[in-house]
PDB file of C-alpha atoms in Angstrom:
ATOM      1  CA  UNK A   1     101.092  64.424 103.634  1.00  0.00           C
ATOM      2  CA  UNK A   2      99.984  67.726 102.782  1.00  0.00           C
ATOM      3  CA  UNK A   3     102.914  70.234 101.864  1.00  0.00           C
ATOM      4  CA  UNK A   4     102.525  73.243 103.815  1.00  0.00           C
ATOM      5  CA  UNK A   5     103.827  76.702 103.041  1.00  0.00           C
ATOM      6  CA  UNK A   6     107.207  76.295 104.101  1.00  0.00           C
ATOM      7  CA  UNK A   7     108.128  73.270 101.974  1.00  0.00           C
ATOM      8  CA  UNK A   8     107.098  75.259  98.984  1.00  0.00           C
ATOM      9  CA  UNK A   9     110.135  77.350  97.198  1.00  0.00           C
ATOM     10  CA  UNK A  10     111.208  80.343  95.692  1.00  0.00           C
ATOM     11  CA  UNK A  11     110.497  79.173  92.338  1.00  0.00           C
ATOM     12  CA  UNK A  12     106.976  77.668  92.850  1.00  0.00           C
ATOM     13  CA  UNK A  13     105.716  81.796  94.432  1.00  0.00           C
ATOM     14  CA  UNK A  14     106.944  83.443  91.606  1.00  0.00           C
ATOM     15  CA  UNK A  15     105.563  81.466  89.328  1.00  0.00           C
ATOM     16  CA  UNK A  16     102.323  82.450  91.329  1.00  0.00           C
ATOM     17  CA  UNK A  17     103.223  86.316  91.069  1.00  0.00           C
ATOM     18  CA  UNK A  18     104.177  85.822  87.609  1.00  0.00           C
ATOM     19  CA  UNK A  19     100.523  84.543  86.617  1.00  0.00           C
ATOM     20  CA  UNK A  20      99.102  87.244  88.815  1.00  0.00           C
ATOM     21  CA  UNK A  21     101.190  89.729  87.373  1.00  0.00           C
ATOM     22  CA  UNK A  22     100.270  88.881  83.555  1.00  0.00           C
ATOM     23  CA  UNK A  23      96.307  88.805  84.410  1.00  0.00           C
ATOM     24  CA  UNK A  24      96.841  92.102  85.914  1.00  0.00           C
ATOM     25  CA  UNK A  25      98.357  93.333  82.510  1.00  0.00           C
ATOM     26  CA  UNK A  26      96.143  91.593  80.455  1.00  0.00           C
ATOM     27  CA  UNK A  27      93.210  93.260  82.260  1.00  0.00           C
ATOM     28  CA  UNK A  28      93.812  96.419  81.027  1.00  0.00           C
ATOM     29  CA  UNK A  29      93.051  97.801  84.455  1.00  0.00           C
ATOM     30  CA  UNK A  30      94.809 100.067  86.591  1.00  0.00           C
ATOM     31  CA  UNK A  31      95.158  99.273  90.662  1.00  0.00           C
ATOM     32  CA  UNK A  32      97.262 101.691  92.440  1.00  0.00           C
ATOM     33  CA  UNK A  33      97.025 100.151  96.087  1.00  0.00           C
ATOM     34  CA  UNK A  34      98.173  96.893  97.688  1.00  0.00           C
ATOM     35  CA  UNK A  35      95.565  93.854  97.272  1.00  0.00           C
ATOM     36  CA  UNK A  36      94.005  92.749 100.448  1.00  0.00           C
ATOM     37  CA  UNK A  37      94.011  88.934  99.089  1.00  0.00           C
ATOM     38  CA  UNK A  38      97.540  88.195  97.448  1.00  0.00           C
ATOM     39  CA  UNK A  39      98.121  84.387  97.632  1.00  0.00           C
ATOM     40  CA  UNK A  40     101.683  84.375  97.261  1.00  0.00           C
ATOM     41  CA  UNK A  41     101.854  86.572 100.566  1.00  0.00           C
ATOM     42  CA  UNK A  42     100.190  83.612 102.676  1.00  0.00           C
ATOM     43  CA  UNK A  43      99.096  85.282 105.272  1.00  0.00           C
ATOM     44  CA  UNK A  44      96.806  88.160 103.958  1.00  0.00           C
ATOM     45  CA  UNK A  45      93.854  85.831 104.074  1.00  0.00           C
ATOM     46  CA  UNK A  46      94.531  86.517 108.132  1.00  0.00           C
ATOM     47  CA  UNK A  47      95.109  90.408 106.931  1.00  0.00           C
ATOM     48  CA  UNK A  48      92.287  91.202 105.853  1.00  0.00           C
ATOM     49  CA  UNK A  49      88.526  91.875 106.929  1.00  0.00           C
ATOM     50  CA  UNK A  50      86.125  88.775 105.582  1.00  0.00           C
ATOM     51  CA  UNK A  51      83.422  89.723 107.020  1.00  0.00           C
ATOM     52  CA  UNK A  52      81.208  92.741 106.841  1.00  0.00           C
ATOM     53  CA  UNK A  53      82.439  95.583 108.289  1.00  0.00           C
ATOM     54  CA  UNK A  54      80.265  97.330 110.953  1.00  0.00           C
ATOM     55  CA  UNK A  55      80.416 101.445 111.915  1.00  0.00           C
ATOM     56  CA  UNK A  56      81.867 102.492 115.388  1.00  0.00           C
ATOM     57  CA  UNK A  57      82.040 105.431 117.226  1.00  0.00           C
ATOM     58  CA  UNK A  58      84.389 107.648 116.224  1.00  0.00           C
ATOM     59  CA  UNK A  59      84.592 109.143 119.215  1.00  0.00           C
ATOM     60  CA  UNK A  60      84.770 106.427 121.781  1.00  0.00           C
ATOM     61  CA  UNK A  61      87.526 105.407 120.156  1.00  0.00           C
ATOM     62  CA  UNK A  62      89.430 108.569 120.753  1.00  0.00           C
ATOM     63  CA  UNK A  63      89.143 107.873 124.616  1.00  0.00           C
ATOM     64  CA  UNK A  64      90.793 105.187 124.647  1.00  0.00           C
ATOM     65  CA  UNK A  65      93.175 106.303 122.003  1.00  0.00           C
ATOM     66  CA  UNK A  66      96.479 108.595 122.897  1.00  0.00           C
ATOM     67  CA  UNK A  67      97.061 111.552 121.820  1.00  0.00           C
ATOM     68  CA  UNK A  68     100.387 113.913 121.549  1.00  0.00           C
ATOM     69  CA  UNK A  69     101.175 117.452 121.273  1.00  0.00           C
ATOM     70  CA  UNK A  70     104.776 119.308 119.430  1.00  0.00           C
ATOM     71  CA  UNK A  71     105.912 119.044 122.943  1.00  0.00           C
ATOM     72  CA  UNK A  72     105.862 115.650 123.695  1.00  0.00           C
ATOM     73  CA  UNK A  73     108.099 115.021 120.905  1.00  0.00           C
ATOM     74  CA  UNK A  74     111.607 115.791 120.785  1.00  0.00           C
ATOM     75  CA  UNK A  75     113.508 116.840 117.809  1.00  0.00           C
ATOM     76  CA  UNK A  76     116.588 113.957 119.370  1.00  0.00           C
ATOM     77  CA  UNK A  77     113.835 111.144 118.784  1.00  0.00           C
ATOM     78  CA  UNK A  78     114.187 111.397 115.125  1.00  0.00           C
ATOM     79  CA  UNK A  79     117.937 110.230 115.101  1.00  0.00           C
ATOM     80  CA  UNK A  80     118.152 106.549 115.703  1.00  0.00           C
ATOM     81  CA  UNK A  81     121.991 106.587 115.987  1.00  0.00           C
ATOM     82  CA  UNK A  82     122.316 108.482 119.397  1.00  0.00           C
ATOM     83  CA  UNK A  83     119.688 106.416 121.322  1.00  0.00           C
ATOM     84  CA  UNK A  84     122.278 104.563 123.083  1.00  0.00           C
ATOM     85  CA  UNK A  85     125.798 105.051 125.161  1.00  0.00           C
ATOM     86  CA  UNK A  86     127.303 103.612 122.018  1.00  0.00           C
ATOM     87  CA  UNK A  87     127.086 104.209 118.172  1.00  0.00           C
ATOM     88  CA  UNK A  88     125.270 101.181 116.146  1.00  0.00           C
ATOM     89  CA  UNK A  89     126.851  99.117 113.124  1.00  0.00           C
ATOM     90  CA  UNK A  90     125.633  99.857 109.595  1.00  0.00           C
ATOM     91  CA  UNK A  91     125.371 102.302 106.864  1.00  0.00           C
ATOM     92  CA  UNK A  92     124.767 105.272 108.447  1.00  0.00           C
ATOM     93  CA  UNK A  93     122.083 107.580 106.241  1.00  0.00           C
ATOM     94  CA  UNK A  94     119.677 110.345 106.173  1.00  0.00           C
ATOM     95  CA  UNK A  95     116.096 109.493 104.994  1.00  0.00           C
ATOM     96  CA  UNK A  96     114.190 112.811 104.273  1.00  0.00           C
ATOM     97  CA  UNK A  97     111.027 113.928 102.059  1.00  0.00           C
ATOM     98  CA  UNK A  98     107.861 115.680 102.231  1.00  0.00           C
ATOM     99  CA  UNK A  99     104.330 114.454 103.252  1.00  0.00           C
ATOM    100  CA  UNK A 100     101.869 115.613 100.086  1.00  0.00           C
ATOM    101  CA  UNK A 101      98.340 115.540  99.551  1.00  0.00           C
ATOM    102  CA  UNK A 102      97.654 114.687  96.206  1.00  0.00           C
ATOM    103  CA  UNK A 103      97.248 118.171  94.830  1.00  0.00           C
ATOM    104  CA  UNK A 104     101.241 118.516  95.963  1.00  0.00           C
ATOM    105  CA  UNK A 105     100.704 120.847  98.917  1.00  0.00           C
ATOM    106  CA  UNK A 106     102.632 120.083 102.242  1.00  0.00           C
ATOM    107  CA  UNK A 107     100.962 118.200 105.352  1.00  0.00           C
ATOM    108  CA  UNK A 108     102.039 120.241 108.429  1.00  0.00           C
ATOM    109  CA  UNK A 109     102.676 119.301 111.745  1.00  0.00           C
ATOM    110  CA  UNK A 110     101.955 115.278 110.800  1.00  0.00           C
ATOM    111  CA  UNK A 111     103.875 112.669 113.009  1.00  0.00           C
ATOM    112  CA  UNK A 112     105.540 110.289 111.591  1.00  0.00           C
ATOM    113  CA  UNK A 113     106.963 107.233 112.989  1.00  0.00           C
ATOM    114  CA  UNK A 114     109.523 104.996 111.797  1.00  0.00           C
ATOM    115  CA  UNK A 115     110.609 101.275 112.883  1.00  0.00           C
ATOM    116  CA  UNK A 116     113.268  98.837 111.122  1.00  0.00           C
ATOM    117  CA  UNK A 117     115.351  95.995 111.042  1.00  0.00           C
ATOM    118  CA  UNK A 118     119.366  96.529 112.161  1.00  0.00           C
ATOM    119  CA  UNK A 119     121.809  96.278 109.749  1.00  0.00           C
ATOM    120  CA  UNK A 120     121.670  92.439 110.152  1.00  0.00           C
ATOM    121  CA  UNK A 121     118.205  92.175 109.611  1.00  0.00           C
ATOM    122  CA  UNK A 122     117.243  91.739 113.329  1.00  0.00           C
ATOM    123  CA  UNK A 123     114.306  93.412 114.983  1.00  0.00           C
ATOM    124  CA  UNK A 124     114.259  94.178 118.234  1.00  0.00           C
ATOM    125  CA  UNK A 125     111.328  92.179 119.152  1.00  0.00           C
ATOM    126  CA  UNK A 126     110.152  88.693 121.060  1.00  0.00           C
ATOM    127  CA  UNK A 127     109.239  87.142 118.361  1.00  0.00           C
ATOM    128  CA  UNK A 128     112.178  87.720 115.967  1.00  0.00           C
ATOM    129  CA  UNK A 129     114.695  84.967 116.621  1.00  0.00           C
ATOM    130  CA  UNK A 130     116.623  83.758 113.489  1.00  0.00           C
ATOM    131  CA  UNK A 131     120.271  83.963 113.915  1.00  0.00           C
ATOM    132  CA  UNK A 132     121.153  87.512 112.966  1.00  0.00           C
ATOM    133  CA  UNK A 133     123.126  89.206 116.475  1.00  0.00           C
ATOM    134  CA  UNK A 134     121.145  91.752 118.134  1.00  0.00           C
ATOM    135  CA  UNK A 135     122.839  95.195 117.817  1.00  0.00           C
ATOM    136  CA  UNK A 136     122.751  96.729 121.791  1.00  0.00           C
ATOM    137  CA  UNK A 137     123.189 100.089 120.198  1.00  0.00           C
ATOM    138  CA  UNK A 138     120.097 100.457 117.493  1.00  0.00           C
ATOM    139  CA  UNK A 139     116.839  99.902 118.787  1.00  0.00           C
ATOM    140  CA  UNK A 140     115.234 100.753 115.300  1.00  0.00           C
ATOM    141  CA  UNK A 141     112.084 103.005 115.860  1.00  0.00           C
ATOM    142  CA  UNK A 142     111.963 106.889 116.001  1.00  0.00           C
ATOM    143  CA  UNK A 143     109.722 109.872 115.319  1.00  0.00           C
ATOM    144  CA  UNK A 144     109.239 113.261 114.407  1.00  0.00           C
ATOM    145  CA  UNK A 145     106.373 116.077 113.147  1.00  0.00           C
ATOM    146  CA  UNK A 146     106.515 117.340 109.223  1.00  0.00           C
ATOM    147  CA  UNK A 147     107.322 120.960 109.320  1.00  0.00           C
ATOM    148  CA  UNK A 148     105.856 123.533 107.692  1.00  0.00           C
ATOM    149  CA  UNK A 149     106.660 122.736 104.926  1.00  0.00           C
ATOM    150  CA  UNK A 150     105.622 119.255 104.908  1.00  0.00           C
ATOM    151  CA  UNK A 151     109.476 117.913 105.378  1.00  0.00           C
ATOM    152  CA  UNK A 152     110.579 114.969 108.007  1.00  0.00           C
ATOM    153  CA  UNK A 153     114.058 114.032 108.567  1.00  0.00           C
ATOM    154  CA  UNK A 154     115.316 111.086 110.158  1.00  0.00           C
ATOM    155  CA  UNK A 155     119.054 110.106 110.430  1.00  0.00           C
ATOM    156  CA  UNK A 156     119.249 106.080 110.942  1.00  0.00           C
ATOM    157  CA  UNK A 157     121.525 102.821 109.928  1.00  0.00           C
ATOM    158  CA  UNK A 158     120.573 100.901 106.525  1.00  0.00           C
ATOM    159  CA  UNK A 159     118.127  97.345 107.232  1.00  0.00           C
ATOM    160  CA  UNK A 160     119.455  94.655 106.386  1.00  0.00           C
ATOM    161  CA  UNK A 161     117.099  92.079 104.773  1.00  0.00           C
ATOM    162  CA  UNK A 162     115.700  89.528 107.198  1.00  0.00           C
ATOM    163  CA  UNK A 163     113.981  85.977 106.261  1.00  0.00           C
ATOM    164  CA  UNK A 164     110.352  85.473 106.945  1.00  0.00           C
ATOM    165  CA  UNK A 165     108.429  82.132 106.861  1.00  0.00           C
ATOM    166  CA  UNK A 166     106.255  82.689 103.657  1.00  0.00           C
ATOM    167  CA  UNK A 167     108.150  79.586 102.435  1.00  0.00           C
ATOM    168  CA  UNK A 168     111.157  77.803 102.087  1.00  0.00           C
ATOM    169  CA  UNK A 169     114.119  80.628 101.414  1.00  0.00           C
ATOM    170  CA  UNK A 170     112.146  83.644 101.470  1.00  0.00           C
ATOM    171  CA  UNK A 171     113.835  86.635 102.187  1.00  0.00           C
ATOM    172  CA  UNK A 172     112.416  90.319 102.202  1.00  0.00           C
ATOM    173  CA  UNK A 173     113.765  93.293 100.628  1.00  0.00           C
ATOM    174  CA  UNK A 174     115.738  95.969 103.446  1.00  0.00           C
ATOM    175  CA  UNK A 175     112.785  98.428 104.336  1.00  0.00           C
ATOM    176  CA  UNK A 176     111.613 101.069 106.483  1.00  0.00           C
ATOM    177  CA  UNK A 177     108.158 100.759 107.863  1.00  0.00           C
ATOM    178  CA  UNK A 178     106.327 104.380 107.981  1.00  0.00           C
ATOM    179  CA  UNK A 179     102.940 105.314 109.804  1.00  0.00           C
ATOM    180  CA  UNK A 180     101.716 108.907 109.649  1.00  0.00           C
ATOM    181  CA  UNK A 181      99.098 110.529 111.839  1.00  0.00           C
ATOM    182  CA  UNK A 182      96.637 113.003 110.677  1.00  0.00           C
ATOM    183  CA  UNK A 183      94.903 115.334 113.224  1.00  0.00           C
ATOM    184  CA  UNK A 184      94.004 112.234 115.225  1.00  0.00           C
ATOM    185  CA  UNK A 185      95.052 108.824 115.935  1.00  0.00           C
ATOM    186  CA  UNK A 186      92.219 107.404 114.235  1.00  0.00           C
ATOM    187  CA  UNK A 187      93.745 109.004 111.232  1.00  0.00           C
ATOM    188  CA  UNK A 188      96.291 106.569 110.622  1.00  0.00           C
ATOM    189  CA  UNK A 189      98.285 105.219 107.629  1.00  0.00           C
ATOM    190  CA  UNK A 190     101.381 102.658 107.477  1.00  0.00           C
ATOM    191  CA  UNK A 191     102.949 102.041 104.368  1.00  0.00           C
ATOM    192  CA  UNK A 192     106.783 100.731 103.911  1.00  0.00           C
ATOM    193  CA  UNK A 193     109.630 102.382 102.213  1.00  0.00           C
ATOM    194  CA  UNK A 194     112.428 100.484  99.953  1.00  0.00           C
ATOM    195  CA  UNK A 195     115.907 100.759  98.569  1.00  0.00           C
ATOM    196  CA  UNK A 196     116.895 101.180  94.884  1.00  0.00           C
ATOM    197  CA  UNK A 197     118.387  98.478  93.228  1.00  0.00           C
ATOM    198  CA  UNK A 198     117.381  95.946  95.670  1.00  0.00           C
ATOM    199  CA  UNK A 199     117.495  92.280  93.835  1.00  0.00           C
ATOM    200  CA  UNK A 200     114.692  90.715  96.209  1.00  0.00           C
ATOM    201  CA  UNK A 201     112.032  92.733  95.008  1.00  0.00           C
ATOM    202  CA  UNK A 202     111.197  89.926  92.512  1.00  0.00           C
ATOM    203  CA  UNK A 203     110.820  87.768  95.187  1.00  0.00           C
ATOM    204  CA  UNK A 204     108.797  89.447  97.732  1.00  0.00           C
ATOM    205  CA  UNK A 205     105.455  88.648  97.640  1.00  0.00           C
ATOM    206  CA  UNK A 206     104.545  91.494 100.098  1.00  0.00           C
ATOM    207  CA  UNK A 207     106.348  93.868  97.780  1.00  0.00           C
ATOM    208  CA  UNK A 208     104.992  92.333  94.403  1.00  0.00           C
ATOM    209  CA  UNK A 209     101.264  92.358  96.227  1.00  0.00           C
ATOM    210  CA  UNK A 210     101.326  95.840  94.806  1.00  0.00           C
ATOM    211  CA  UNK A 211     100.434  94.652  91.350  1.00  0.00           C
ATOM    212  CA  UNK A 212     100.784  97.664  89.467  1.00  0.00           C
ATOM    213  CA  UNK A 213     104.483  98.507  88.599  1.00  0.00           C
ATOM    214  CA  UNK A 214     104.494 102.754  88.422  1.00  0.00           C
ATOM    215  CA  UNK A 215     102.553 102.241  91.950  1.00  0.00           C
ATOM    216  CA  UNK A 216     105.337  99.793  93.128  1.00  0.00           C
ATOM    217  CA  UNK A 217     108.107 102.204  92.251  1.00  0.00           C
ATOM    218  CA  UNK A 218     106.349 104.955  94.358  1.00  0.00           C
ATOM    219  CA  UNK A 219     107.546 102.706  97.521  1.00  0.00           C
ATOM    220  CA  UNK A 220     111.141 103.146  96.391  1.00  0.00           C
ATOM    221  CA  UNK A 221     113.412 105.923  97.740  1.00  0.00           C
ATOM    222  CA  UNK A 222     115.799 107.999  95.279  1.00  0.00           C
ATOM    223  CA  UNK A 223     119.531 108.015  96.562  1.00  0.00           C
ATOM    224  CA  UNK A 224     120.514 111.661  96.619  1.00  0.00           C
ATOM    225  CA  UNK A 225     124.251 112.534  96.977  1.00  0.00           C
ATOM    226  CA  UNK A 226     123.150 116.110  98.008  1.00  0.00           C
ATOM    227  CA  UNK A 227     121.985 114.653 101.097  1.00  0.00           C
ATOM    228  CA  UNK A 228     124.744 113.309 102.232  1.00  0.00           C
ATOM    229  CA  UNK A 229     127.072 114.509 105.060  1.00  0.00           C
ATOM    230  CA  UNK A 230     131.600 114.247 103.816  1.00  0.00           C
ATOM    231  CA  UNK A 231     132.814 111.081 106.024  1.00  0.00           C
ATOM    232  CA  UNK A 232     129.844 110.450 107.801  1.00  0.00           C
ATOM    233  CA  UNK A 233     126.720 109.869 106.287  1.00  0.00           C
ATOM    234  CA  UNK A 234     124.616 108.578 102.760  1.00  0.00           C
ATOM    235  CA  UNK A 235     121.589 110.047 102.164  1.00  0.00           C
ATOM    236  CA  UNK A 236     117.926 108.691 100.620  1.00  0.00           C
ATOM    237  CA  UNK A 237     114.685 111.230  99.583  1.00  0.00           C
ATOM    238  CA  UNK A 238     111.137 109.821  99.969  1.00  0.00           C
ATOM    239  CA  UNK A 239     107.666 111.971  99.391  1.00  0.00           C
ATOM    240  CA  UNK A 240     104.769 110.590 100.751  1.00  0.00           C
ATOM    241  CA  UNK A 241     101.408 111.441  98.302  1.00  0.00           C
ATOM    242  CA  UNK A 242      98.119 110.863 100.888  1.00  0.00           C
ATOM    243  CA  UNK A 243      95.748 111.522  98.058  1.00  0.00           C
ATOM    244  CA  UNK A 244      95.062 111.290  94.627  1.00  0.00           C
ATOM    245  CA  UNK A 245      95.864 109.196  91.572  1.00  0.00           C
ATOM    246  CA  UNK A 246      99.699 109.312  92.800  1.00  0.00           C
ATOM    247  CA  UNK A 247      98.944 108.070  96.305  1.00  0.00           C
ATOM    248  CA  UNK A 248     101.954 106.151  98.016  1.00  0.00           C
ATOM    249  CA  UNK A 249     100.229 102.614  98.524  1.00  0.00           C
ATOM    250  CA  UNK A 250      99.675 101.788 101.937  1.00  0.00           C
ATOM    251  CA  UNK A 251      99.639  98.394 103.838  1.00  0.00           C
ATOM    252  CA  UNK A 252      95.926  98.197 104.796  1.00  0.00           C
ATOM    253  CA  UNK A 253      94.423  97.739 108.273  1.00  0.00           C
ATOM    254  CA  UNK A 254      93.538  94.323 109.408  1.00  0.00           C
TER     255      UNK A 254
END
């Protein structure tokens, strides 16, 4: 019988990512952006264009794409904690940073949206059904527009990591999924924020598919004591680089 990815452990993928990771050294090359084709994450093959990519309209697919103005967004929608009649379970935080392009000058007016895991590592979502409860007061997602000075603020509970079915045991790190908007919705980047310390990183193929260390640590937010708020909240500070040799890496479109 074949083995298929989930009888295969922890130990057998990172002793994938570890040969990955010293080729990548040994090159003596420098790749600042997630690889399309990671083996130990087994599903980019189906993440991935393999086949030649063709040019489309630009604009046709702005008709059928929607589109949202500074009113249609309200300043409540970027606090995830007051969604519902009750107040969710978790570390409650502030995430906050500024949106860069790569010379360092602010992105105005950008929307960001967020969506995460609750604080047991449950999304709210049809397809996510491993035994972690539901919390009826955190539904996880949330927006809001960079000000003028390139600066979004979201208050929100801490993830909690979740299993996936990569293979046997695997588990990935607590993170924040990001997607910014430029001046259209065909202008669109996701990318995934992280927690210091976290001990799954060396696990996570998804994380370690970013082969490059200095680009991996750009995913990781600082904990900043000046953000938080005396018996109520802890606070985190991401910047988000577009452009240029310091870009954040992004998860790439499928």
């Amino acid at each position: 019988m074949t083995p298929t990815h989930a009888d295969q452990t922890q130990a057998q993928v990172s002793a994938e990512m570890a040969a990955v990771t010293a080729a990548y050294d040994a090159s003596g090359t420098v790749e600042t952006q997630t690889r399309l084709d990671y083996a130990p994450y087994r599903s980019s093959i189906l993440r991935h264009p393999t086949k030649d990519l063709h040019h489309a309209d630009p604009e046709g697919i702005e008709l059928w794409s929607p589109v949202f103005g500074e009113r249609d967004i309200d300043p409540l929608e970027a606090d995830l904690t007051i969604q519902h009649d009750g107040e969710p379970i978790g570390e409650r935080m502030k995430v906050t940073g500024r949106v860069l392009d790569g010379d360092g000058r602010p992105v105005r007016h950008q929307l960001v949206e967020i969506w995460q895991a609750n604080a047991g590592g449950r999304y709210v979502h049809e397809r996510d059904q491993h035994p972690a409860p539901i919390d009826p007061h955190f539904t996880g997602v949330g927006r809001c527009l960079t000000d003028a000075d390139g600066t979004y603020s979201f208050t929100t509970i801490k993830p909690g990591p979740y299993p996936w079915r990569n293979h046997r045991n695997a588990w990935r790190p607590a993170h924040i999924h990001f997607s910014l908007f430029g001046s259209e919705f065909t202008q669109r980047m996701v990318t995934q924020m992280y927690f210091p310390g976290d001990p799954l990183f060396a696990l996570d193929p998804i994380y370690q598919a970013i082969v490059d260390q200095q680009a991996r640590d750009r995913l990781v937010a600082t904990y900043d004591h000046d953000l938080t708020e005396h018996e109520w909240s802890t606070g985190y500070r991401w910047d988000i680089v577009l452009t240029g040799a310091h870009r954040t890496p992004l998860e790439e479109e499928s």
